Amino acid sequence: MTIDSLLQPFQRFGVNLGLERIKNLLEILGNPQDKIPIIHVTGTNGKGSVCAYLSSILSTAGYKVGRYISPHLIAWTERISINGENIETATLENLLKYIQSLIDPQQESPTQFEVITAAAWLYFAQEKVDIAVMEVGLGGRLDATNVCAQPLVTVITSISREHWQNLGHTVADIAGEKAGILKANCPAVIGQLPESAQGVVRERIKLLNCPTVWVEAAEKIADNRAKYQGLEYPLSLAGDFQLTNSAIAIAVVNILRQQGWQISDEVVQEGMAKTRWLGRLQTVNWCQREILIDGAHNPAAAMGLRQYVDSLKAPKIIWVMGILSTKDHREIFQALLRKGDSLYLVPVPDHSSANPETLAELAASICPELSHLETCSDVFLGLKKAIQESADSRIILCGSLYLVGYFLGSLFQGK
């Protein structure tokens, strides 16, 4: 059986936040989460980059580092890795079969996310990792990763309005959910938050007596170099928002040092230089053209992408975009589209995609001065038309991590 077929029976339970099912499942598995020191990371944007930085730095320091992320771009095995190596397909299949065999059909079924999260906990415990960097899937308070009473450090990278269908309609509501990963007396590292979110998080920190570092962005000292708290280091990930993400990672490292973890400045610099993060401001070659790809699946991420694109000073910008039906289409378009840009809208395969024709009407109303607006039946047709339109343009594929993953998967398969 494949990983997809093993996880498919749990897909019908969808997003169903809560801790009772995952705690019951982990108890059956011997509570592997209690055997692993963890760094717990949440945030609307930036959490993947922070996890990538931390994993790279800690493995460079000689530690055996588990990392759990979501979603994956191409394969389920991306979600669970040790020292940058994804779990083997056969290993994950065997873990899932074992977990499935222990689930009581008379009890409420765990969700798909809870099952894959349990597999990560079990794998890391079996492999005796020194530390695990655990990325929250959705929110924080009721997320399946939120089952450890004493994390080494908890991190909130950023907070903006996303997943309001599950987390609450206001930024303050969402902040309350994300602050749910904070634990009594456990150190916290917090990124730059809007005022309404900051108040909620500060209240939670005070209640729990969390020693807290509030992180300001690092200083940019060259195109690919930054400085934070006196330490100069290379930035291997693109975009000015990495000044904050990298500073958050270093703030976490400084707390780990205080706890006795051996991580030199030289290791931090080397780990930063080696960090990679697939599908985020990544340039790939396709049909003899450079394509910039980025998820940019919410307004805050879209603003970061537009800022980066503007820094490139390209003579023309061509967007190839697909967006999920659940996203804030208007604010994403407002962040990205400018007079003279071209836009090709495509569906997101195998997911609840927004209708490209409906998106086209919205885009035309928001930015009527687009130089070209067209819908295409799939991403490859959209990219081909973008390439044909202009030889000196900057082509960007964005709008959904699932769309980016679909493109990269096809690219790696030679399509």
Short mmCIF file of C-alpha atoms in Angstrom, two decimals:
data_model
loop_
_atom_site.label_atom_id
_atom_site.label_comp_id
_atom_site.label_asym_id
_atom_site.label_seq_id
_atom_site.Cartn_x
_atom_site.Cartn_y
_atom_site.Cartn_z
CA MET A 1 0.00 0.00 0.00
CA THR A 2 1.15 3.54 -0.74
CA ILE A 3 1.32 6.40 1.74
CA ASP A 4 -1.64 8.04 -0.01
CA SER A 5 -3.78 4.93 0.26
CA LEU A 6 -2.83 4.46 3.93
CA LEU A 7 -3.79 8.04 4.79
CA GLN A 8 -6.83 8.30 2.51
CA PRO A 9 -9.31 6.69 4.98
CA PHE A 10 -8.59 9.50 7.46
CA GLN A 11 -9.00 12.31 4.93
CA ARG A 12 -12.78 12.33 5.22
CA PHE A 13 -12.52 13.66 8.75
CA GLY A 14 -11.03 16.91 7.40
CA VAL A 15 -9.93 19.73 9.69
CA ASN A 16 -11.22 18.88 13.16
CA LEU A 17 -9.13 20.69 15.73
CA GLY A 18 -8.79 19.17 19.17
CA LEU A 19 -6.29 17.34 21.37
CA GLU A 20 -8.27 14.40 22.74
CA ARG A 21 -7.86 12.14 19.70
CA ILE A 22 -4.12 12.76 19.26
CA LYS A 23 -3.48 12.29 22.99
CA ASN A 24 -5.37 8.99 22.95
CA LEU A 25 -3.43 7.85 19.90
CA LEU A 26 -0.07 8.83 21.36
CA GLU A 27 -0.88 7.08 24.62
CA ILE A 28 -1.46 3.84 22.68
CA LEU A 29 1.96 4.43 21.05
CA GLY A 30 3.67 4.86 24.43
CA ASN A 31 3.67 8.68 24.45
CA PRO A 32 6.72 9.09 22.18
CA GLN A 33 6.36 12.90 22.35
CA ASP A 34 7.47 12.81 25.99
CA LYS A 35 10.84 11.32 24.98
CA ILE A 36 11.90 14.17 22.69
CA PRO A 37 13.14 17.69 23.53
CA ILE A 38 11.32 20.03 21.15
CA ILE A 39 11.21 23.53 19.75
CA HIS A 40 7.60 24.36 18.92
CA VAL A 41 6.97 26.89 16.13
CA THR A 42 3.75 28.58 15.04
CA GLY A 43 2.92 31.69 12.99
CA THR A 44 0.95 32.82 9.97
CA ASN A 45 4.07 33.21 7.85
CA GLY A 46 7.75 32.49 8.42
CA LYS A 47 7.44 29.34 10.50
CA GLY A 48 8.76 27.09 7.73
CA SER A 49 11.80 29.29 7.20
CA VAL A 50 12.50 29.46 10.93
CA CYS A 51 12.24 25.67 11.19
CA ALA A 52 14.62 25.33 8.23
CA TYR A 53 17.18 27.69 9.82
CA LEU A 54 17.01 25.95 13.19
CA SER A 55 17.27 22.45 11.73
CA SER A 56 20.28 23.44 9.64
CA ILE A 57 22.08 25.17 12.52
CA LEU A 58 21.45 22.36 15.02
CA SER A 59 22.49 19.60 12.63
CA THR A 60 25.63 21.60 11.74
CA ALA A 61 26.35 21.70 15.48
CA GLY A 62 26.45 17.91 15.44
CA TYR A 63 23.03 17.15 16.88
CA LYS A 64 20.57 14.61 15.48
CA VAL A 65 17.66 16.87 14.55
CA GLY A 66 14.13 15.84 13.67
CA ARG A 67 11.97 18.28 11.76
CA TYR A 68 8.22 18.11 11.18
CA ILE A 69 6.54 20.48 8.71
CA SER A 70 3.32 20.87 6.77
CA PRO A 71 2.08 20.92 4.14
CA HIS A 72 4.40 19.01 1.84
CA LEU A 73 5.01 20.21 -1.71
CA ILE A 74 5.62 16.97 -3.57
CA ALA A 75 5.63 13.93 -1.26
CA TRP A 76 4.39 13.09 2.22
CA THR A 77 7.94 12.12 3.19
CA GLU A 78 8.97 15.81 3.12
CA ARG A 79 7.03 16.36 6.33
CA ILE A 80 9.28 14.18 8.48
CA SER A 81 13.06 14.47 8.26
CA ILE A 82 16.22 13.96 10.31
CA ASN A 83 19.24 16.16 9.60
CA GLY A 84 17.69 17.23 6.32
CA GLU A 85 17.05 13.69 5.05
CA ASN A 86 13.37 12.90 4.45
CA ILE A 87 11.99 9.74 6.00
CA GLU A 88 12.18 6.76 3.64
CA THR A 89 8.91 5.94 1.90
CA ALA A 90 8.94 2.33 3.15
CA THR A 91 9.67 3.47 6.71
CA LEU A 92 6.72 5.87 6.70
CA GLU A 93 4.46 3.23 5.17
CA ASN A 94 5.38 0.77 7.92
CA LEU A 95 4.79 3.38 10.64
CA LEU A 96 1.37 4.21 9.21
CA LYS A 97 0.41 0.54 8.99
CA TYR A 98 1.44 0.04 12.60
CA ILE A 99 -0.50 3.09 13.78
CA GLN A 100 -3.55 2.09 11.77
CA SER A 101 -3.50 -1.39 13.35
CA LEU A 102 -3.74 0.15 16.83
CA ILE A 103 -6.67 2.48 16.15
CA ASP A 104 -9.88 1.31 17.80
CA PRO A 105 -12.66 1.42 15.16
CA GLN A 106 -15.20 1.89 17.97
CA GLN A 107 -13.61 5.20 19.00
CA GLU A 108 -13.72 8.54 17.18
CA SER A 109 -11.22 8.34 14.33
CA PRO A 110 -8.17 10.58 14.31
CA THR A 111 -7.81 12.98 11.38
CA GLN A 112 -5.28 12.55 8.61
CA PHE A 113 -3.08 15.27 10.11
CA GLU A 114 -3.20 13.61 13.53
CA VAL A 115 -2.12 10.27 12.05
CA ILE A 116 0.86 11.72 10.17
CA THR A 117 1.80 13.79 13.25
CA ALA A 118 1.73 10.65 15.40
CA ALA A 119 3.99 8.97 12.85
CA ALA A 120 6.47 11.85 13.20
CA TRP A 121 6.52 11.60 17.00
CA LEU A 122 7.00 7.84 16.83
CA TYR A 123 9.77 8.04 14.23
CA PHE A 124 11.71 10.69 16.14
CA ALA A 125 11.45 8.67 19.36
CA GLN A 126 12.53 5.44 17.64
CA GLU A 127 15.48 7.21 16.01
CA LYS A 128 16.41 8.83 19.35
CA VAL A 129 16.80 12.35 17.94
CA ASP A 130 18.55 14.85 20.20
CA ILE A 131 15.95 17.50 19.44
CA ALA A 132 12.91 17.97 17.19
CA VAL A 133 11.76 21.17 15.51
CA MET A 134 7.98 20.88 15.31
CA GLU A 135 5.97 23.17 13.05
CA VAL A 136 2.32 23.73 13.97
CA GLY A 137 -0.12 22.67 11.29
CA LEU A 138 -3.02 25.05 11.99
CA GLY A 139 -3.36 27.60 14.77
CA GLY A 140 -1.64 26.18 17.84
CA ARG A 141 -3.86 25.69 20.87
CA LEU A 142 -5.75 22.70 19.44
CA ASP A 143 -3.15 21.58 16.89
CA ALA A 144 -1.98 17.95 17.00
CA THR A 145 1.61 19.08 17.64
CA ASN A 146 0.58 20.82 20.88
CA VAL A 147 1.00 17.84 23.19
CA CYS A 148 4.26 18.60 25.02
CA ALA A 149 4.10 20.17 28.47
CA GLN A 150 7.67 21.54 28.52
CA PRO A 151 9.11 22.57 25.14
CA LEU A 152 12.65 23.93 25.17
CA VAL A 153 11.41 27.06 23.40
CA THR A 154 8.10 28.12 21.86
CA VAL A 155 8.07 30.45 18.85
CA ILE A 156 5.42 32.68 17.29
CA THR A 157 6.86 34.06 14.05
CA SER A 158 4.02 36.32 12.87
CA ILE A 159 0.25 36.71 13.07
CA SER A 160 -2.13 37.93 10.41
CA ARG A 161 -5.63 37.02 9.26
CA GLU A 162 -5.64 33.56 7.72
CA HIS A 163 -7.60 30.34 8.31
CA TRP A 164 -10.30 32.48 9.93
CA GLN A 165 -12.78 29.72 9.13
CA ASN A 166 -11.12 27.64 11.87
CA LEU A 167 -9.30 30.12 14.09
CA GLY A 168 -11.67 33.08 14.45
CA HIS A 169 -12.51 36.13 12.38
CA THR A 170 -10.20 38.71 13.96
CA VAL A 171 -6.44 38.92 14.29
CA ALA A 172 -6.93 38.93 18.08
CA ASP A 173 -8.89 35.66 17.85
CA ILE A 174 -6.13 34.10 15.76
CA ALA A 175 -3.49 35.39 18.19
CA GLY A 176 -5.31 33.64 21.02
CA GLU A 177 -5.14 30.33 19.15
CA LYS A 178 -1.46 30.69 18.28
CA ALA A 179 -0.57 31.77 21.81
CA GLY A 180 -2.05 28.45 22.89
CA ILE A 181 1.34 26.78 22.33
CA LEU A 182 2.94 28.87 25.11
CA LYS A 183 3.60 26.87 28.28
CA ALA A 184 4.09 27.90 31.89
CA ASN A 185 7.63 29.09 32.61
CA CYS A 186 8.87 27.98 29.14
CA PRO A 187 10.96 30.48 27.14
CA ALA A 188 9.19 32.15 24.21
CA VAL A 189 10.52 33.93 21.13
CA ILE A 190 8.04 36.25 19.43
CA GLY A 191 8.36 37.96 16.06
CA GLN A 192 6.87 41.27 14.97
CA LEU A 193 3.12 41.24 15.61
CA PRO A 194 0.31 43.71 14.89
CA GLU A 195 -0.87 45.62 17.95
CA SER A 196 -4.12 43.68 18.38
CA ALA A 197 -2.24 40.38 18.33
CA GLN A 198 0.57 41.64 20.53
CA GLY A 199 -1.81 42.51 23.34
CA VAL A 200 -3.30 39.02 23.37
CA VAL A 201 0.11 37.34 23.32
CA ARG A 202 1.50 39.61 26.07
CA GLU A 203 -1.46 38.75 28.29
CA ARG A 204 -0.85 35.03 27.77
CA ILE A 205 2.88 35.42 28.45
CA LYS A 206 2.18 37.26 31.69
CA LEU A 207 -0.31 34.62 32.80
CA LEU A 208 2.15 31.78 32.13
CA ASN A 209 5.29 33.62 33.32
CA CYS A 210 7.18 32.89 30.08
CA PRO A 211 10.68 34.39 29.79
CA THR A 212 10.27 36.15 26.44
CA VAL A 213 12.42 37.58 23.66
CA TRP A 214 10.59 40.03 21.38
CA VAL A 215 12.57 39.97 18.14
CA GLU A 216 13.29 42.94 15.91
CA ALA A 217 14.45 42.40 12.35
CA ALA A 218 18.17 41.86 11.78
CA GLU A 219 20.22 44.58 10.13
CA LYS A 220 20.80 44.13 6.41
CA ILE A 221 24.48 44.80 5.73
CA ALA A 222 24.68 43.49 2.14
CA ASP A 223 22.44 41.76 -0.40
CA ASN A 224 22.89 38.36 1.20
CA ARG A 225 24.26 39.21 4.62
CA ALA A 226 22.71 40.34 7.89
CA LYS A 227 23.65 41.12 11.49
CA TYR A 228 21.67 40.33 14.63
CA GLN A 229 22.86 40.99 18.18
CA GLY A 230 26.41 41.51 16.97
CA LEU A 231 26.59 38.33 14.90
CA GLU A 232 27.09 38.75 11.16
CA TYR A 233 25.85 35.86 9.02
CA PRO A 234 24.92 34.91 5.43
CA LEU A 235 21.29 34.78 4.29
CA SER A 236 20.71 31.90 1.89
CA LEU A 237 16.93 32.47 1.68
CA ALA A 238 15.68 35.43 -0.37
CA GLY A 239 13.40 38.28 0.67
CA ASP A 240 13.67 41.06 3.26
CA PHE A 241 11.25 39.19 5.56
CA GLN A 242 14.14 36.76 6.14
CA LEU A 243 15.76 39.50 8.22
CA THR A 244 13.07 38.79 10.82
CA ASN A 245 12.90 35.02 10.32
CA SER A 246 16.67 34.61 10.65
CA ALA A 247 16.74 36.83 13.75
CA ILE A 248 14.03 34.68 15.34
CA ALA A 249 16.11 31.55 14.67
CA ILE A 250 19.21 33.12 16.24
CA ALA A 251 17.18 34.26 19.27
CA VAL A 252 16.09 30.64 19.74
CA VAL A 253 19.68 29.45 19.41
CA ASN A 254 20.76 31.93 22.09
CA ILE A 255 18.18 30.48 24.49
CA LEU A 256 19.38 26.94 23.72
CA ARG A 257 22.94 28.05 24.49
CA GLN A 258 21.77 29.27 27.89
CA GLN A 259 20.28 25.81 28.44
CA GLY A 260 23.63 24.17 27.73
CA TRP A 261 23.41 23.31 24.04
CA GLN A 262 26.79 23.67 22.33
CA ILE A 263 26.32 25.95 19.31
CA SER A 264 29.17 28.27 18.34
CA ASP A 265 28.87 31.46 16.29
CA GLU A 266 30.75 29.72 13.49
CA VAL A 267 28.19 26.90 13.48
CA VAL A 268 25.34 29.45 13.31
CA GLN A 269 26.99 31.11 10.31
CA GLU A 270 27.60 27.80 8.55
CA GLY A 271 24.08 26.57 9.32
CA MET A 272 22.56 29.76 7.97
CA ALA A 273 24.59 29.45 4.77
CA LYS A 274 23.41 25.86 4.23
CA THR A 275 19.69 26.50 4.82
CA ARG A 276 17.36 25.61 1.95
CA TRP A 277 13.57 25.94 1.77
CA LEU A 278 11.82 24.43 -1.25
CA GLY A 279 9.22 26.48 -3.10
CA ARG A 280 9.75 29.79 -1.34
CA LEU A 281 11.26 32.55 -3.50
CA GLN A 282 12.96 29.80 -5.45
CA THR A 283 14.19 30.22 -9.02
CA VAL A 284 13.89 27.23 -11.36
CA ASN A 285 14.57 26.76 -15.06
CA TRP A 286 11.68 25.57 -17.23
CA CYS A 287 11.53 25.64 -21.03
CA GLN A 288 14.80 27.59 -21.08
CA ARG A 289 13.39 30.39 -18.92
CA GLU A 290 13.85 31.30 -15.30
CA ILE A 291 10.63 31.01 -13.28
CA LEU A 292 10.39 32.48 -9.78
CA ILE A 293 8.12 30.31 -7.64
CA ASP A 294 6.60 31.13 -4.26
CA GLY A 295 3.51 30.01 -2.35
CA ALA A 296 2.30 33.56 -1.49
CA HIS A 297 -0.95 31.97 -0.33
CA ASN A 298 -2.13 34.73 1.99
CA PRO A 299 -2.04 38.55 1.95
CA ALA A 300 1.01 38.91 4.22
CA ALA A 301 3.04 36.47 2.13
CA ALA A 302 1.85 38.20 -1.05
CA MET A 303 3.06 41.56 0.26
CA GLY A 304 6.46 40.02 0.99
CA LEU A 305 6.61 38.55 -2.51
CA ARG A 306 5.70 41.85 -4.15
CA GLN A 307 8.37 43.65 -2.13
CA TYR A 308 10.95 41.12 -3.30
CA VAL A 309 9.80 41.31 -6.94
CA ASP A 310 10.01 45.11 -6.88
CA SER A 311 13.62 44.84 -5.67
CA LEU A 312 14.48 42.88 -8.84
CA LYS A 313 13.61 45.90 -11.01
CA ALA A 314 12.43 43.73 -13.91
CA PRO A 315 11.10 45.59 -16.98
CA LYS A 316 7.86 43.58 -16.89
CA ILE A 317 6.14 41.28 -14.39
CA ILE A 318 4.03 38.32 -15.52
CA TRP A 319 2.05 36.42 -12.90
CA VAL A 320 0.85 32.85 -13.30
CA MET A 321 -1.47 32.24 -10.36
CA GLY A 322 -3.84 29.72 -8.87
CA ILE A 323 -5.51 30.23 -5.49
CA LEU A 324 -7.55 27.99 -3.23
CA SER A 325 -11.23 28.83 -2.79
CA THR A 326 -10.74 29.41 0.96
CA LYS A 327 -8.17 32.20 0.60
CA ASP A 328 -8.57 35.98 0.64
CA HIS A 329 -8.45 36.55 -3.11
CA ARG A 330 -9.08 40.29 -3.00
CA GLU A 331 -6.27 41.10 -0.57
CA ILE A 332 -3.82 38.79 -2.38
CA PHE A 333 -4.52 40.58 -5.67
CA GLN A 334 -4.28 43.99 -4.01
CA ALA A 335 -0.86 43.05 -2.65
CA LEU A 336 0.53 41.66 -5.91
CA LEU A 337 -0.99 43.34 -8.96
CA ARG A 338 0.26 46.62 -10.43
CA LYS A 339 -0.34 48.66 -13.55
CA GLY A 340 1.34 47.04 -16.59
CA ASP A 341 1.57 43.54 -15.08
CA SER A 342 0.22 40.51 -16.94
CA LEU A 343 -1.82 37.83 -15.20
CA TYR A 344 -2.58 34.24 -16.23
CA LEU A 345 -5.00 32.49 -13.88
CA VAL A 346 -5.00 28.71 -13.57
CA PRO A 347 -6.72 26.09 -11.38
CA VAL A 348 -4.97 24.43 -8.44
CA PRO A 349 -5.07 20.70 -9.28
CA ASP A 350 -6.58 18.18 -6.84
CA HIS A 351 -7.67 20.81 -4.32
CA SER A 352 -10.57 23.17 -3.71
CA SER A 353 -9.46 25.70 -6.29
CA ALA A 354 -11.01 29.09 -6.84
CA ASN A 355 -12.55 29.34 -10.32
CA PRO A 356 -10.07 31.13 -12.64
CA GLU A 357 -12.89 32.95 -14.48
CA THR A 358 -14.26 34.31 -11.20
CA LEU A 359 -10.75 35.32 -10.15
CA ALA A 360 -10.27 37.08 -13.49
CA GLU A 361 -13.34 39.25 -12.91
CA LEU A 362 -12.07 40.18 -9.47
CA ALA A 363 -8.54 40.91 -10.71
CA ALA A 364 -9.88 43.15 -13.49
CA SER A 365 -11.92 45.17 -10.99
CA ILE A 366 -8.98 45.54 -8.59
CA CYS A 367 -6.32 46.36 -11.21
CA PRO A 368 -8.01 47.45 -14.47
CA GLU A 369 -4.66 48.59 -15.88
CA LEU A 370 -3.19 45.10 -16.25
CA SER A 371 -1.53 44.81 -19.65
CA HIS A 372 -2.94 41.30 -20.15
CA LEU A 373 -5.41 39.08 -18.30
CA GLU A 374 -6.22 35.51 -19.32
CA THR A 375 -7.44 32.24 -17.84
CA CYS A 376 -5.79 28.94 -18.75
CA SER A 377 -6.85 25.34 -18.26
CA ASP A 378 -3.64 24.34 -16.44
CA VAL A 379 -0.43 25.77 -15.02
CA PHE A 380 1.80 24.58 -17.86
CA LEU A 381 -0.32 26.29 -20.50
CA GLY A 382 -0.26 29.44 -18.40
CA LEU A 383 3.52 29.33 -18.12
CA LYS A 384 3.94 28.68 -21.86
CA LYS A 385 1.79 31.69 -22.70
CA ALA A 386 3.72 33.80 -20.21
CA ILE A 387 6.99 32.80 -21.86
CA GLN A 388 5.63 33.60 -25.31
CA GLU A 389 4.40 37.01 -24.23
CA SER A 390 7.76 38.60 -23.45
CA ALA A 391 11.42 37.66 -23.64
CA ASP A 392 12.70 40.03 -20.94
CA SER A 393 9.94 39.67 -18.36
CA ARG A 394 10.12 38.22 -14.87
CA ILE A 395 7.69 35.30 -14.66
CA ILE A 396 6.33 34.38 -11.23
CA LEU A 397 4.30 31.30 -10.36
CA CYS A 398 2.45 31.78 -7.06
CA GLY A 399 -0.81 31.84 -5.13
CA SER A 400 -0.79 28.37 -3.60
CA LEU A 401 1.79 26.04 -2.09
CA TYR A 402 -0.20 23.17 -3.59
CA LEU A 403 0.14 24.71 -7.06
CA VAL A 404 3.88 25.21 -6.55
CA GLY A 405 4.17 21.62 -5.31
CA TYR A 406 2.29 20.29 -8.33
CA PHE A 407 4.62 22.20 -10.65
CA LEU A 408 7.79 21.07 -8.86
CA GLY A 409 6.59 17.45 -8.77
CA SER A 410 6.02 17.50 -12.51
CA LEU A 411 9.38 19.22 -13.02
CA PHE A 412 11.22 16.52 -11.06
CA GLN A 413 9.42 13.86 -13.05
CA GLY A 414 10.71 15.40 -16.26
CA LYS A 415 7.39 16.71 -17.58
#
